[in-house]
Short mmCIF file of C-alpha atoms and ligand atoms in Angstrom, two decimals:
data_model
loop_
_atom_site.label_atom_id
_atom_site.label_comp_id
_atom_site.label_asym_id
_atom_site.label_seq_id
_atom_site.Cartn_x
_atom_site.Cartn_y
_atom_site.Cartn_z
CA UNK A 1 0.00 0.00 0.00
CA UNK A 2 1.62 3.43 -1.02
CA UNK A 3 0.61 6.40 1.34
CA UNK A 4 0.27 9.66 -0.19
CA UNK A 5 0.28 12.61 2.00
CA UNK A 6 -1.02 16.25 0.95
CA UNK A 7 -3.36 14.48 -1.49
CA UNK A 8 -5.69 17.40 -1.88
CA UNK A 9 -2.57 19.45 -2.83
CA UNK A 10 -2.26 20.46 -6.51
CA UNK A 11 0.29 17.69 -6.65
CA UNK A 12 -0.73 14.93 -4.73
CA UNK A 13 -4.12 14.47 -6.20
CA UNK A 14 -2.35 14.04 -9.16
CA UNK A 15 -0.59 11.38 -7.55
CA UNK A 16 -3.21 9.61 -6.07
CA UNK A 17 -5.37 9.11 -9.64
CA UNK A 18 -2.24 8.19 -11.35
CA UNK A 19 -1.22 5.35 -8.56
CA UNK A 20 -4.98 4.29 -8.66
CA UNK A 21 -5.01 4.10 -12.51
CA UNK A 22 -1.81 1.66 -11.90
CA UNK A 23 -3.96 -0.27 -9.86
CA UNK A 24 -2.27 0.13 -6.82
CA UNK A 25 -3.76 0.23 -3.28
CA UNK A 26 -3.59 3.92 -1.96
CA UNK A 27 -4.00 5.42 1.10
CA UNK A 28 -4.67 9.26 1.19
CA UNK A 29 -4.56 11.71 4.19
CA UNK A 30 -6.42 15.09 4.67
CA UNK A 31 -6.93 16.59 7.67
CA UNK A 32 -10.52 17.26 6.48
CA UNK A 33 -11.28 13.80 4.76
CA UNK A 34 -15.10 14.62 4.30
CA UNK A 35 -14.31 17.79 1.94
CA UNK A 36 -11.41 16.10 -0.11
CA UNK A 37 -12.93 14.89 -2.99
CA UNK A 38 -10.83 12.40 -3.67
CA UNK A 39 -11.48 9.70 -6.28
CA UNK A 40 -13.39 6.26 -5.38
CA UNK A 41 -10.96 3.24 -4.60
CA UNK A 42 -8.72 5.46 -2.29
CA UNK A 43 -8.89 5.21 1.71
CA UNK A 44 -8.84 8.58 2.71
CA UNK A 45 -7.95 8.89 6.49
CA UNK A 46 -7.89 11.85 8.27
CA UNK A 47 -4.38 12.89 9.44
CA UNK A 48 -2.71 16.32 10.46
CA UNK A 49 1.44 15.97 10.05
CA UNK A 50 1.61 17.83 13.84
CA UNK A 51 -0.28 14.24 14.97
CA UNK A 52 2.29 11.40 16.11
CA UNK A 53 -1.12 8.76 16.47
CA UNK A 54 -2.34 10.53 13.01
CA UNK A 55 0.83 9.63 11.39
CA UNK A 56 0.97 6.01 13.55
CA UNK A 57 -2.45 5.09 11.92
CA UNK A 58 -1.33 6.68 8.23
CA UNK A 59 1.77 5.16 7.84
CA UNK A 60 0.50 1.29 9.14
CA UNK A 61 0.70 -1.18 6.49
CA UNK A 62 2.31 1.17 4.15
CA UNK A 63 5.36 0.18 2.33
CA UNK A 64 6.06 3.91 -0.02
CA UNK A 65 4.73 7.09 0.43
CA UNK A 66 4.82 10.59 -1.41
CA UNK A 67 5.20 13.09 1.29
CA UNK A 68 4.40 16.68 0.74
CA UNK A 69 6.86 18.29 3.63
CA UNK A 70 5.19 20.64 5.88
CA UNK A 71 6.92 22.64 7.81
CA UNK A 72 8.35 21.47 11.31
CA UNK A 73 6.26 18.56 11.29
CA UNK A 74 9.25 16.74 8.77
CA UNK A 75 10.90 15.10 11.39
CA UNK A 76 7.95 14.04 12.79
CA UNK A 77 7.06 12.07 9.89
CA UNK A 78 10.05 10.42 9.46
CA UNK A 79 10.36 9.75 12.81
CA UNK A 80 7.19 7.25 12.48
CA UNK A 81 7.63 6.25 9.38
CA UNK A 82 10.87 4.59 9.86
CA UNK A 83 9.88 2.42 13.12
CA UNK A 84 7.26 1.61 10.88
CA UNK A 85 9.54 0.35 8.13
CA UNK A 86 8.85 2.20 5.16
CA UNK A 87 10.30 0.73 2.15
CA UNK A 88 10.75 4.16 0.24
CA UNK A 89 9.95 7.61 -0.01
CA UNK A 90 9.57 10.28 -2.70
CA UNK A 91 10.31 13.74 -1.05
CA UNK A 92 8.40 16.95 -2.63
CA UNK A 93 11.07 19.00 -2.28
CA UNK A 94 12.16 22.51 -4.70
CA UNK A 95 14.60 23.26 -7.32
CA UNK A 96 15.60 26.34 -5.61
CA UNK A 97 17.44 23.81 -3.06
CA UNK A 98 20.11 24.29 -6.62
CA UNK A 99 19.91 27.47 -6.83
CA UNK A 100 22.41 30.45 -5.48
CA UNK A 101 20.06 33.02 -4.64
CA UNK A 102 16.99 31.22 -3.68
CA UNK A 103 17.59 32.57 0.50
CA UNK A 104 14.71 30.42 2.72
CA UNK A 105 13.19 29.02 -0.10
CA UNK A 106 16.23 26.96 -1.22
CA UNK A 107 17.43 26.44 2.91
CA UNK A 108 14.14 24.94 4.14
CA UNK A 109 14.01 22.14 1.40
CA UNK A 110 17.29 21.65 2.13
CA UNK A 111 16.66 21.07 5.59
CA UNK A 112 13.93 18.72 4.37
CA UNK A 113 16.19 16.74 2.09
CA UNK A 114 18.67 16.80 5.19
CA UNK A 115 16.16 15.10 7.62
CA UNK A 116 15.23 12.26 4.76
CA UNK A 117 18.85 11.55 4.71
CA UNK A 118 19.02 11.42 8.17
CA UNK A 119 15.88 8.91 8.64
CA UNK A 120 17.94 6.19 7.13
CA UNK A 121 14.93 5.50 4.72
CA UNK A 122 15.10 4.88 0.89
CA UNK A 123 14.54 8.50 -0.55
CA UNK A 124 14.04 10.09 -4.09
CA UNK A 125 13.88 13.79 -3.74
CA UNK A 126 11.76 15.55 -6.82
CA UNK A 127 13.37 19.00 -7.58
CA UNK A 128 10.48 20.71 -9.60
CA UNK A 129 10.60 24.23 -10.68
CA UNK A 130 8.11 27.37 -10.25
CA UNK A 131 4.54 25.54 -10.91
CA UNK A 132 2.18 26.04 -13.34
CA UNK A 133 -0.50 26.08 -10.82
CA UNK A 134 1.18 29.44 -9.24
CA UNK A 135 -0.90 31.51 -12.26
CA UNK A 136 -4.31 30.32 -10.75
CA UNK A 137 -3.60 33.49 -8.87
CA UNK A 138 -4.06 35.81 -11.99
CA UNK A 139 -7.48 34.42 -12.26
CA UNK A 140 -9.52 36.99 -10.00
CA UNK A 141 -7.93 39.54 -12.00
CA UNK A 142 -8.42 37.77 -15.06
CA UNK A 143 -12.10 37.51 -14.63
CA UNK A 144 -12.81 41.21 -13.36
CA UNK A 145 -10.99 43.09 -16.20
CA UNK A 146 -8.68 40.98 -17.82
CA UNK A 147 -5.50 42.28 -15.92
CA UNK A 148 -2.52 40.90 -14.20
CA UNK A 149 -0.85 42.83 -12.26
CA UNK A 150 2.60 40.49 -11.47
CA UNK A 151 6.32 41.69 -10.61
CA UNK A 152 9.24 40.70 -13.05
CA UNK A 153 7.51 40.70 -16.75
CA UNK A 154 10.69 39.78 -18.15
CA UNK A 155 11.68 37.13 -15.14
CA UNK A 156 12.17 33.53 -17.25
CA UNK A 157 11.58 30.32 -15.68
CA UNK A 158 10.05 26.78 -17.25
CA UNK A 159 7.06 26.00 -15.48
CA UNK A 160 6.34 22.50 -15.08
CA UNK A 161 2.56 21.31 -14.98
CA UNK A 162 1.61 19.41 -11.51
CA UNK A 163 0.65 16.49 -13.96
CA UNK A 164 4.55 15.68 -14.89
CA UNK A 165 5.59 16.09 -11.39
CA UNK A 166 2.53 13.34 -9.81
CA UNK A 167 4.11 11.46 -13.20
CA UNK A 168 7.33 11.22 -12.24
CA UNK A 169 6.69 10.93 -8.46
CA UNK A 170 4.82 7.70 -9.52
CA UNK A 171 7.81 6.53 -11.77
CA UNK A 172 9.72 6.95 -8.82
CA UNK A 173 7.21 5.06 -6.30
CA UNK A 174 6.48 2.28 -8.73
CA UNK A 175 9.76 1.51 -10.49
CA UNK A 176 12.92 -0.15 -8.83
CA UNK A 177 16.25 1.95 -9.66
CA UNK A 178 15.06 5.23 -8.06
CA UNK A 179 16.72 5.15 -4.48
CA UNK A 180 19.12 8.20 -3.67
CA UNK A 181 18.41 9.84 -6.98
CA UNK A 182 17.21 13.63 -7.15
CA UNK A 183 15.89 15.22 -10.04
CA UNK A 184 15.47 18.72 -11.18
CA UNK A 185 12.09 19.04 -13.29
CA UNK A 186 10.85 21.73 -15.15
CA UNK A 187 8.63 22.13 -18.28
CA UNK A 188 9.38 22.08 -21.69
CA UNK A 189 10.01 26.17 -21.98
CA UNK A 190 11.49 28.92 -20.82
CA UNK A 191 8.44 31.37 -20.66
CA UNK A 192 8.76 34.79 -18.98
CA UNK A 193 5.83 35.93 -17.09
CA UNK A 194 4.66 38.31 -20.02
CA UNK A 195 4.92 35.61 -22.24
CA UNK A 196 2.65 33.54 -20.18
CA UNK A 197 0.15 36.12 -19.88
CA UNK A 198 0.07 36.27 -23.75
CA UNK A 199 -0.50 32.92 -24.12
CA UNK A 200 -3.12 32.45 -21.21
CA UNK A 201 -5.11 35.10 -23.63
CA UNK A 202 -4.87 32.96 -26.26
CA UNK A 203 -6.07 29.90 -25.06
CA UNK A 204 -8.91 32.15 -23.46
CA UNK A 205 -9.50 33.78 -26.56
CA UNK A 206 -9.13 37.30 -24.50
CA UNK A 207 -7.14 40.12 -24.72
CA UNK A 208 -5.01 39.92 -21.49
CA UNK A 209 -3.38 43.13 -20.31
CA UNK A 210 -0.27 42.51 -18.40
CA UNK A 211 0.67 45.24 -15.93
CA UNK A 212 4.11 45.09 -14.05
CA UNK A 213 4.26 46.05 -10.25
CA UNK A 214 7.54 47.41 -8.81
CA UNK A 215 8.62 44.27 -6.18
CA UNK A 216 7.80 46.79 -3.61
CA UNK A 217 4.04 47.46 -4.46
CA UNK A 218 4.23 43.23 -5.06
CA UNK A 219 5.76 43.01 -1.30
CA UNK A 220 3.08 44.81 0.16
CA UNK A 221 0.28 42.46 -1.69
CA UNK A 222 2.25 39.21 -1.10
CA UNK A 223 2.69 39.50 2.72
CA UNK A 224 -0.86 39.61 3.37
CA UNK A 225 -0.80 35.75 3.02
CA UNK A 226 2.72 34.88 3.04
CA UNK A 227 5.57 35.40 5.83
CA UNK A 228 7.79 38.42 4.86
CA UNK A 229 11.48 36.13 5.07
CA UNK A 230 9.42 33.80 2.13
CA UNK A 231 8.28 36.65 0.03
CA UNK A 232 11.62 38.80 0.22
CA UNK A 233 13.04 35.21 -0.78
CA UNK A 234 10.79 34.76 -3.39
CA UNK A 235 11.22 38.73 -5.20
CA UNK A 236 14.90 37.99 -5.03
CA UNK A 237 15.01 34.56 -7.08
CA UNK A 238 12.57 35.76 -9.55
CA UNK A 239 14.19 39.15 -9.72
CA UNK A 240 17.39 37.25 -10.46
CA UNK A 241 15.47 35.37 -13.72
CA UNK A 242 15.08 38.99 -15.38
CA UNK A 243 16.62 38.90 -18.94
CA UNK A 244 17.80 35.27 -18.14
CA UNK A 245 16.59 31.95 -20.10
CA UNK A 246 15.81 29.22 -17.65
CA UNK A 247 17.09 25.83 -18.18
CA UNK A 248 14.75 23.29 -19.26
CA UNK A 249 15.09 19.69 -17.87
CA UNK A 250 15.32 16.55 -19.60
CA UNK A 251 14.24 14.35 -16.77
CA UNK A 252 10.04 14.28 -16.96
CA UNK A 253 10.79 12.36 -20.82
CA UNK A 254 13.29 9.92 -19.24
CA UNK A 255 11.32 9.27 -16.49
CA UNK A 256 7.98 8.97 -18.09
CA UNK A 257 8.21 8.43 -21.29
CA UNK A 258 6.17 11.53 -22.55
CA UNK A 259 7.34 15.36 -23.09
CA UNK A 260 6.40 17.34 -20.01
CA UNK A 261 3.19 19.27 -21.04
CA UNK A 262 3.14 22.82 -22.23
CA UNK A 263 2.08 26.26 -20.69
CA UNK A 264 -0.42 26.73 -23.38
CA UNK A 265 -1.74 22.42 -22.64
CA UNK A 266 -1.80 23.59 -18.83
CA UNK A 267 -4.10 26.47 -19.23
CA UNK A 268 -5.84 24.95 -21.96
CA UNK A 269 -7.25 22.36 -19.00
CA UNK A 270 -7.70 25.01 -16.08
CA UNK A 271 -9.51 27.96 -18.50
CA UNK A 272 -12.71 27.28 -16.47
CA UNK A 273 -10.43 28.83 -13.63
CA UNK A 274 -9.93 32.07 -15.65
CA UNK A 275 -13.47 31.98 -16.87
N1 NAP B 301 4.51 26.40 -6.02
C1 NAP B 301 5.69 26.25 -6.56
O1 NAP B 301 6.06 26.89 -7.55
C2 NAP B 301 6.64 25.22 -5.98
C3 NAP B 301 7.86 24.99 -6.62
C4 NAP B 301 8.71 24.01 -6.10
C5 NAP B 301 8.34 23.29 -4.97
N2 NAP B 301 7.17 23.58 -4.35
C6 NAP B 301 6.81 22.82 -3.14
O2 NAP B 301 5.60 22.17 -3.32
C7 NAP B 301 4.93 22.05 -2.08
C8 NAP B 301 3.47 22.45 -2.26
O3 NAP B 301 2.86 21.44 -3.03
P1 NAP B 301 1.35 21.57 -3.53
O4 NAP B 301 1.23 22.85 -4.31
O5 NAP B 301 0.96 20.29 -4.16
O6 NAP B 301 0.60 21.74 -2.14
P2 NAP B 301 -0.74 22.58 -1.85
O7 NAP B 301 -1.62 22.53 -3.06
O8 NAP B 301 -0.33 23.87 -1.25
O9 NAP B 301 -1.42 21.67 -0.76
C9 NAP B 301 -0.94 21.59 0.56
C10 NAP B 301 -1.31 20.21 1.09
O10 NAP B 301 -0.77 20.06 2.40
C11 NAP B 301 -1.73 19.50 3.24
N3 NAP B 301 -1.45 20.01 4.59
C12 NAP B 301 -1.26 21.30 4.97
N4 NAP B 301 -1.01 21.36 6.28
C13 NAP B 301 -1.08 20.09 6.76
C14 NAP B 301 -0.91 19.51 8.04
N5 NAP B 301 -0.64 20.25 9.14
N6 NAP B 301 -1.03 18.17 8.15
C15 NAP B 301 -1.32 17.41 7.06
N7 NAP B 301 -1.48 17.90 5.82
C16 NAP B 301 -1.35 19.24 5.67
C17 NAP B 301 -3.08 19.94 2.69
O11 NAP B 301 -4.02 18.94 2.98
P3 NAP B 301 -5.42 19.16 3.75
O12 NAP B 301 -5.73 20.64 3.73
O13 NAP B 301 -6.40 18.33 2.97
O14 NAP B 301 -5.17 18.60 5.11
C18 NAP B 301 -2.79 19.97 1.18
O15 NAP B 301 -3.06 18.72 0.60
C19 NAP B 301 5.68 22.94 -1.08
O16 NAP B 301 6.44 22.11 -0.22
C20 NAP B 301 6.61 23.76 -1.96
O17 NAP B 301 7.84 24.06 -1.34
C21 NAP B 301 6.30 24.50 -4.84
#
């Protein structure tokens, strides 16, 4: 039985249908199981990661799990899951762990990777990139006025769908050769944020209107919901991606078979969102 934790998250429930469509047995945890809308077939048990008897009753029986870190409750995890004898686990951590000026973003997965390391248990770490899920936040401005308002306009990076990432974490939860391995994963572009926005009108068949914010008006909106270390962390890695072309990984192919899909695929399947 392969445990998948964060299972509501824009990875995980990709994930969970893709281990389910493999015909495995999968166990999902939410710490509100009655709202998670998870697929038929899947035991969804309620567990929150702060929980040592939460984590006791997730991680019986189970011989993998995907674990979506959250933060200080890492240890925890592993704690439990090795004197429960986990066979392997596949580590959501960041690409920015790679990167020079990624500040707490790139030091807390590290931390993260540390503490797998430290468990003793099998590991695969996945590396991914900036998601394309991120955008879903352009779609209240999308819908009232066809704006977004975003920092950086000319900031590169290859997004990477959440699809290719649940793909590869299930290569790496399925298929034998994956212990100790990290990979980097990105999409199949480098896309700067304006060119995003001009294809995100396309596929919506709308004239988009992309208006840049200094980082400091962005500062001010982003640390309504976000801690101020994360968001000075983040408007210094993405500032550093101005005028640059971000490397594109070849690792979703080799592990999956299939080209990682593209920005224009992505919003293609989440216009509703922008609708
Ligand atoms: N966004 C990016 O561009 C990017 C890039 C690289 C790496 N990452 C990494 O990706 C991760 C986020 O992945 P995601 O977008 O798939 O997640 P997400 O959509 O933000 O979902 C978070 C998940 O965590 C669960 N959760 C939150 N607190 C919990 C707790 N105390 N106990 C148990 N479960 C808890 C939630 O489940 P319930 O609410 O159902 O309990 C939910 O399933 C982060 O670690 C981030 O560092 C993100």
């Amino acid at each position: 039985m392969i445990l998948v934790t964060g299972a509501t998250g824009n990875v995980g429930r990709h994930v969970v249908n893709l281990l389910l469509q493999a015909g495995e047995q999968v166990r999902a945890t939410s710490r509100n199981p009655e709202r998670a809308g998870l697929p038929e077939g899947v035991e969804v048990i309620r567990a929150d990661m702060s929980q040592p008897e939460d984590l006791q009753a997730a991680l019986q029986g189970a011989d993998r799990a995907f674990l979506l870190p959250v933060a200080g409750q890492v240890r925890g995890f592993l704690d439990v899951a090795a004197k429960a004898g986990l066979g392997h686990l596949v580590l959501l951590s960041a690409l920015a762990v790679t990167m020079e000026h990624a500040g707490v973003l790139g030091s807390v997965n590290a931390e993260y990777e540390q503490a797998v390391t430290e468990s003793g248990l099998p590991w695969t770490f996945l590396r991914p990139g900036a998601f394309m899920a991120n955008d879903l936040r352009w779609a209240p401005g999308i819908k009232n006025g066809g704006v977004v308002r975003a920092p950086f306009g000319e900031a590169a990076t290859a997004p990477i769908d959440e699809r290719d990432i649940a793909a590869a974490a299930t290569r790496a939860l399925l298929d034998d050769g994956h212990a100790g391995k990290a990979y980097e994963l990105t999409g199949p572009e480098s896309l700067t944020t304006a060119e995003r926005v001009r294809i995100l009108g396309e596929v919506l068949g709308r004239d988009l209107r992309f208006e840049e914010l200094s980082p400091e008006q962005a500062r001010e909106q982003m640390i309504a919901q976000t801690p101020a270390v994360v968001v000075d962390s983040m408007l210094a890695l993405f500032g550093s991606f101005v005028g640059k072309t971000a490397e594109v990984s070849p690792v979703v192919r080799e592990l999956t078979g299939s080209a990682p899909h593209t920005y224009a695929d992505w919003a293609a399947r989440n216009a509703t969102a922008f609708r």
